[in-house]
CSV table of C-alpha atoms in Angstrom, one decimal:
chain,number,residue,atom,x,y,z
M,1495,MET,CA,122.6,105.4,122.3
M,1496,SER,CA,121.2,109.0,121.8
M,1497,ASP,CA,118.8,110.3,124.5
M,1498,ARG,CA,116.3,110.8,121.9
M,1499,LEU,CA,116.2,107.0,121.0
M,1500,LYS,CA,113.8,105.2,123.2
M,1501,GLN,CA,114.8,101.7,122.1
M,1502,LEU,CA,116.4,99.6,119.2
M,1503,ILE,CA,114.5,96.8,117.9
M,1504,THR,CA,116.3,93.8,116.3
M,1505,PRO,CA,114.2,91.7,113.9
M,1506,HIS,CA,113.0,88.2,114.3
M,1507,ILE,CA,114.0,86.4,111.1
M,1508,GLN,CA,112.1,83.6,109.3
M,1509,ASP,CA,112.2,81.8,106.0
M,1510,LEU,CA,108.8,82.0,104.3
M,1511,GLY,CA,109.3,79.6,101.4
M,1512,GLY,CA,112.6,80.8,100.2
M,1513,VAL,CA,111.9,84.6,101.1
M,1514,LEU,CA,113.5,85.8,104.3
M,1515,ALA,CA,111.2,87.9,106.5
M,1516,ARG,CA,112.6,90.3,109.1
M,1517,ARG,CA,109.8,91.1,111.6
M,1518,LEU,CA,110.2,94.4,113.5
M,1519,LEU,CA,106.6,94.7,114.8
M,1520,PRO,CA,105.1,93.3,116.9
M,1521,SER,CA,108.3,92.8,118.9
M,1522,ASP,CA,109.0,91.3,122.4
M,1523,THR,CA,109.0,94.8,123.8
M,1524,LEU,CA,106.7,96.8,121.6
M,1525,ALA,CA,103.3,96.1,120.1
M,1526,LEU,CA,102.6,99.3,118.0
M,1527,VAL,CA,104.2,102.6,116.7
M,1528,GLY,CA,101.3,104.9,116.2
M,1529,PRO,CA,98.8,102.7,114.2
M,1530,PHE,CA,101.5,100.3,112.9
M,1531,ILE,CA,101.0,96.9,114.4
M,1532,PHE,CA,103.0,94.8,112.0
M,1533,PHE,CA,106.3,95.4,110.0
M,1534,ASP,CA,107.9,92.8,107.8
M,1535,HIS,CA,110.9,93.5,105.6
M,1536,LEU,CA,110.8,90.8,103.0
M,1537,GLY,CA,114.0,89.7,101.1
M,1538,PRO,CA,115.8,90.6,98.9
M,1539,ALA,CA,115.3,87.1,97.6
M,1540,VAL,CA,116.1,85.6,94.2
M,1541,LEU,CA,113.3,83.2,93.1
M,1542,PRO,CA,114.6,80.6,90.6
M,1543,PRO,CA,112.9,80.0,87.3
M,1544,GLY,CA,109.5,78.3,87.8
M,1545,LYS,CA,109.3,79.2,91.4
M,1546,GLY,CA,107.5,82.1,93.1
M,1547,VAL,CA,105.7,83.5,96.0
M,1548,ASP,CA,102.4,81.8,96.7
M,1549,VAL,CA,100.6,83.2,99.7
M,1550,ARG,CA,97.3,81.4,99.6
M,1551,PRO,CA,94.0,83.1,100.4
M,1552,HIS,CA,93.7,84.1,104.1
M,1553,PRO,CA,91.5,86.5,106.2
M,1554,HIS,CA,92.0,89.8,108.0
M,1555,ILE,CA,89.6,92.0,110.1
M,1556,ASN,CA,89.8,95.5,111.6
M,1557,LEU,CA,93.1,96.5,109.9
M,1558,ALA,CA,94.6,97.6,106.7
M,1559,THR,CA,97.5,96.0,105.0
M,1560,VAL,CA,100.0,98.1,103.1
M,1561,THR,CA,102.4,96.7,100.5
M,1562,TYR,CA,105.4,98.5,99.1
M,1563,LEU,CA,108.0,97.0,96.9
M,1564,PHE,CA,111.6,97.9,96.3
M,1565,GLU,CA,112.1,95.2,93.6
M,1566,GLY,CA,109.9,92.5,92.0
M,1567,VAL,CA,106.2,92.1,91.4
M,1568,LEU,CA,103.3,90.6,93.2
M,1569,LEU,CA,99.7,89.8,92.0
M,1570,HIS,CA,97.0,90.8,94.6
M,1571,ARG,CA,93.7,89.2,94.6
M,1572,ASP,CA,90.9,89.7,97.2
M,1573,SER,CA,87.3,88.9,98.1
M,1574,VAL,CA,86.0,92.3,96.9
M,1575,GLY,CA,87.1,91.4,93.4
M,1576,SER,CA,90.3,93.3,93.0
M,1577,VAL,CA,93.1,91.9,90.8
M,1578,ARG,CA,96.1,94.1,90.7
M,1579,GLU,CA,99.8,93.7,90.1
M,1580,ILE,CA,102.2,95.9,92.2
M,1581,HIS,CA,105.4,97.0,91.0
M,1582,PRO,CA,108.3,98.9,92.8
M,1583,GLY,CA,107.4,102.3,94.2
M,1584,ALA,CA,103.5,101.7,94.0
M,1585,VAL,CA,101.3,101.2,97.1
M,1586,ASN,CA,98.6,98.6,97.6
M,1587,TRP,CA,96.3,99.5,100.5
M,1588,MET,CA,93.8,97.0,101.5
M,1589,THR,CA,91.3,97.9,104.2
M,1590,ALA,CA,89.9,94.7,105.9
M,1591,GLY,CA,87.3,96.5,108.0
M,1592,ARG,CA,84.5,93.9,108.9
M,1593,GLY,CA,86.5,91.2,107.0
M,1594,ILE,CA,88.4,90.5,103.8
M,1595,VAL,CA,90.3,87.5,102.2
M,1596,HIS,CA,93.2,87.9,99.9
M,1597,SER,CA,96.1,86.2,98.2
M,1598,GLU,CA,99.5,87.5,97.1
M,1599,ARG,CA,101.2,85.5,94.3
M,1600,THR,CA,104.1,85.9,91.9
M,1601,PRO,CA,102.4,86.5,88.5
M,1602,ASP,CA,102.7,83.6,85.9
M,1603,ALA,CA,104.7,85.8,83.6
M,1604,ALA,CA,107.3,86.4,86.1
M,1605,ARG,CA,108.0,82.7,86.9
M,1606,SER,CA,109.6,82.0,83.6
M,1607,GLN,CA,113.0,83.4,84.7
M,1608,ALA,CA,114.9,84.2,88.0
M,1609,ALA,CA,113.4,87.2,89.7
M,1610,THR,CA,114.1,89.2,92.8
M,1611,LEU,CA,111.5,90.1,95.5
M,1612,HIS,CA,112.2,92.8,98.0
M,1613,GLY,CA,109.7,94.9,99.9
M,1614,ILE,CA,107.8,95.9,102.9
M,1615,GLN,CA,104.5,94.5,104.3
M,1616,ILE,CA,102.9,96.6,106.9
M,1617,TRP,CA,99.6,96.2,108.9
M,1618,VAL,CA,97.9,99.4,110.2
M,1619,ALA,CA,95.3,99.1,113.1
M,1620,LEU,CA,92.1,100.9,112.3
M,1621,PRO,CA,90.6,103.3,114.9
M,1622,ALA,CA,87.9,101.7,117.0
M,1623,ALA,CA,85.2,103.7,115.3
M,1624,ASP,CA,86.3,102.3,111.9
M,1625,GLU,CA,87.1,98.7,112.6
M,1626,GLU,CA,84.0,97.5,111.0
M,1627,THR,CA,84.0,99.7,108.0
M,1628,GLU,CA,83.3,98.1,104.6
M,1629,PRO,CA,86.3,96.2,103.1
M,1630,SER,CA,88.1,98.0,100.1
M,1631,PHE,CA,91.3,98.0,98.1
M,1632,TRP,CA,93.2,100.9,96.5
M,1633,HIS,CA,96.2,100.9,94.3
M,1634,HIS,CA,98.4,104.0,93.8
M,1635,PRO,CA,101.0,103.8,91.1
M,1636,ALA,CA,104.4,105.4,92.1
M,1637,SER,CA,103.6,108.5,89.8
M,1638,GLU,CA,100.8,109.4,92.3
M,1639,LEU,CA,102.9,109.7,95.4
M,1640,PRO,CA,104.6,112.8,96.6
M,1641,MET,CA,108.3,112.7,95.7
M,1642,TRP,CA,110.9,115.4,96.2
M,1643,GLU,CA,114.5,115.9,96.7
M,1644,GLU,CA,116.4,118.3,99.0
M,1645,ASP,CA,120.1,118.6,99.5
M,1646,GLY,CA,120.9,115.2,98.2
M,1647,VAL,CA,118.0,113.4,100.1
M,1648,SER,CA,115.2,111.8,98.1
M,1649,PHE,CA,111.8,111.5,99.7
M,1650,THR,CA,108.7,109.5,98.8
M,1651,LEU,CA,105.7,109.9,101.0
M,1652,ILE,CA,103.9,106.5,100.9
M,1653,ALA,CA,101.0,107.4,103.3
M,1654,GLY,CA,100.0,110.2,105.7
M,1655,THR,CA,101.3,113.7,106.0
M,1656,ALA,CA,105.0,114.9,106.2
M,1657,PHE,CA,107.0,118.0,105.5
M,1658,ASP,CA,103.8,120.0,104.5
M,1659,ARG,CA,102.9,117.2,101.9
M,1660,THR,CA,100.1,114.7,101.9
M,1661,SER,CA,99.9,111.3,100.2
M,1662,PRO,CA,96.8,110.5,98.1
M,1663,VAL,CA,96.6,107.0,100.0
M,1664,GLN,CA,93.4,106.8,102.1
M,1665,ILE,CA,94.1,106.6,105.7
M,1666,PHE,CA,92.0,106.4,108.9
M,1667,SER,CA,94.2,108.2,111.6
M,1668,PRO,CA,97.0,110.7,111.6
M,1669,MET,CA,100.2,108.9,110.4
M,1670,ILE,CA,103.6,109.1,108.5
M,1671,TYR,CA,105.0,106.4,106.3
M,1672,LEU,CA,108.0,107.8,104.4
M,1673,ASP,CA,110.7,106.3,102.2
M,1674,VAL,CA,114.0,108.2,102.3
M,1675,GLN,CA,117.2,107.7,100.2
M,1676,LEU,CA,120.3,109.5,101.3
M,1677,ALA,CA,123.5,110.2,99.2
M,1678,PRO,CA,126.8,109.9,101.0
M,1679,GLY,CA,127.5,112.7,103.4
M,1680,THR,CA,123.9,114.1,103.4
M,1681,GLN,CA,121.4,114.6,106.3
M,1682,PHE,CA,118.0,115.7,107.1
M,1683,THR,CA,116.0,116.6,110.3
M,1684,LEU,CA,112.9,114.7,111.1
M,1685,PRO,CA,110.6,116.9,113.1
M,1686,SER,CA,108.5,115.6,116.1
M,1687,ASP,CA,105.1,115.9,114.3
M,1688,TYR,CA,103.6,112.7,115.8
M,1689,SER,CA,103.4,111.4,119.2
M,1690,GLU,CA,105.1,108.0,118.1
M,1691,GLN,CA,107.8,107.7,115.4
M,1692,ALA,CA,110.3,105.1,114.5
M,1693,ILE,CA,113.1,104.9,111.8
M,1694,TYR,CA,113.9,101.7,110.1
M,1695,SER,CA,117.4,101.2,108.5
M,1696,VAL,CA,116.8,99.3,105.3
M,1697,THR,CA,120.6,99.6,104.6
M,1698,ALA,CA,123.7,100.2,106.6
M,1699,GLY,CA,125.4,103.6,106.6
M,1700,LEU,CA,122.8,105.4,108.6
M,1701,GLN,CA,123.3,107.7,111.7
M,1702,ILE,CA,120.6,109.1,114.1
M,1703,ASP,CA,122.0,112.1,116.1
M,1704,GLY,CA,125.5,110.9,115.3
M,1705,VAL,CA,124.8,107.4,116.5
M,1706,ALA,CA,125.5,104.6,114.0
M,1707,ILE,CA,122.5,102.4,113.4
M,1708,ALA,CA,123.0,98.9,112.1
M,1709,GLN,CA,121.2,97.7,109.0
M,1710,HIS,CA,117.7,96.1,109.8
M,1711,ARG,CA,117.0,97.9,113.0
M,1712,LEU,CA,113.9,99.8,114.1
M,1713,ALA,CA,115.0,102.9,116.1
M,1714,VAL,CA,112.0,104.0,118.2
M,1715,LEU,CA,112.1,107.7,119.2
M,1716,HIS,CA,111.1,109.3,122.4
M,1717,PRO,CA,107.8,111.5,122.1
M,1718,GLY,CA,108.6,115.1,121.1
M,1719,ALA,CA,112.1,114.2,119.8
M,1720,ALA,CA,113.3,115.8,116.5
M,1721,VAL,CA,116.3,114.0,115.2
M,1722,SER,CA,119.0,114.4,112.6
M,1723,ILE,CA,119.4,111.4,110.2
M,1724,ALA,CA,122.6,111.4,108.3
M,1725,ALA,CA,124.3,108.9,105.8
M,1726,GLU,CA,128.0,108.0,105.9
M,1727,SER,CA,127.5,106.1,102.5
M,1728,SER,CA,124.5,105.7,100.3
M,1729,ALA,CA,121.6,104.7,102.7
M,1730,ARG,CA,117.9,104.2,102.8
M,1731,CYS,CA,115.5,104.2,105.7
M,1732,LEU,CA,111.7,104.2,106.3
M,1733,VAL,CA,109.9,106.4,108.8
M,1734,ILE,CA,106.8,105.2,110.3
M,1735,GLY,CA,104.6,106.6,113.1
M,1736,GLY,CA,101.5,108.5,114.0
M,1737,GLU,CA,99.1,109.0,116.8
M,1738,PRO,CA,98.1,106.0,119.0
M,1739,VAL,CA,95.0,104.1,118.4
M,1740,GLY,CA,94.8,102.4,121.7
M,1741,GLU,CA,95.7,98.8,122.7
M,1742,ARG,CA,94.9,96.0,120.2
M,1743,ILE,CA,94.6,92.3,120.3
M,1744,LYS,CA,96.5,90.4,117.5
M,1745,TRP,CA,96.0,86.7,116.9
M,1746,TRP,CA,97.2,85.2,113.6
M,1747,ASN,CA,95.9,87.4,110.9
M,1748,PHE,CA,93.3,89.1,113.0
M,1749,VAL,CA,93.7,92.3,114.8
M,1750,SER,CA,90.9,94.1,116.9
M,1751,SER,CA,90.3,96.2,120.1
M,1752,ARG,CA,87.8,93.6,121.2
M,1753,PRO,CA,88.7,90.0,122.2
M,1754,GLU,CA,85.1,88.7,121.3
M,1755,ARG,CA,85.7,90.0,117.8
M,1756,ILE,CA,88.8,87.9,117.4
M,1757,GLU,CA,86.9,84.8,118.6
M,1758,GLN,CA,84.1,85.5,116.0
M,1759,ALA,CA,86.6,85.8,113.2
M,1760,LYS,CA,88.2,82.5,114.2
M,1761,GLN,CA,84.7,80.8,113.9
M,1762,ASP,CA,83.8,82.6,110.8
M,1763,TRP,CA,87.0,81.5,109.0
M,1764,GLN,CA,86.7,77.9,110.3
M,1765,GLN,CA,83.1,77.7,109.2
M,1766,GLY,CA,83.5,79.3,105.8
M,1767,HIS,CA,81.6,82.5,106.4
M,1768,PHE,CA,84.1,84.8,104.9
M,1769,GLU,CA,83.6,85.8,101.3
M,1770,GLN,CA,85.9,83.9,98.8
M,1771,VAL,CA,88.5,85.3,96.4
M,1772,PRO,CA,87.4,84.8,92.8
M,1773,GLY,CA,89.7,82.7,90.9
M,1774,GLU,CA,91.2,81.0,94.0
M,1775,THR,CA,90.5,77.5,95.2
M,1776,GLU,CA,93.1,77.2,97.9
M,1777,PHE,CA,93.1,78.7,101.5
M,1778,ILE,CA,95.2,78.8,104.6
M,1779,PRO,CA,93.5,76.8,107.3
M,1780,LEU,CA,92.9,78.3,110.8
M,1781,PRO,CA,95.8,77.3,113.0
M,1782,GLU,CA,95.2,75.8,116.4
M,1783,THR,CA,97.9,78.1,117.9
M,1784,PRO,CA,99.7,80.5,115.5
M,1785,ALA,CA,103.4,80.2,115.5
M,1786,PRO,CA,104.9,83.4,117.0
M,1787,GLN,CA,106.5,84.6,113.6
M,1788,ALA,CA,104.5,82.8,111.0
M,1789,GLN,CA,101.7,85.2,109.8
M,1790,PRO,CA,101.4,85.5,106.0
M,1791,MET,CA,101.1,88.8,104.3
């Protein structure tokens, strides 16, 4: 392993109703990378006709969820009244703040035939000063995101700032969330712009400082390390990172800097104090003890 690689994280894998989820964060050895506290690589999964994803309404507090698809479509609904389909290349950023409830489902129109779902679901921990902000939802189509190509490498800046460009997606602390596609034989240098950074190998064929990285690995970098990322064959990776937000407690779908806030959220969900999602009648009950790898989106 390169001396610039701090650790290499292998995912936990779980079948979520026909969709394989590879969970990289939190891992057994690492809780956060910058503000990123949760990282799931979903699919690719082929959903047969008549079937689809049905993540029933469930709550979040003190975080933001970020959905980014490579293939497929999902319909987002939430308790602030948002109803929005997300398609490949677009970004759904939902700020939970003091509390929000949402569902994620395959739209009815997409259930009539076999369909592929493939994407990334991320949670970002909010800074302590913003944990109780008002809940909100923002959708950004792919056309709004900074995209550029350099020497055979294509970049899409999903959120944050990188290479002197800034995404329009609202954020609460300094961060980078970058989608990179490399043609065979190309490379780029990732500067050490943030205290914590990691590179996720969506595909095989990736090298970091000459070290081959297997598919579906999260390569966590040492602070201050600029690295060369190259492709032996066509390859894709995601870069995540940012400045630390401090320690966080995570229980089920709840994240907070304060243990008492987690306990309050448990009571609020159990007693029906969260606002409901218009048009939804189902919900996910509060678990007695969350399974280690069973959180919904």
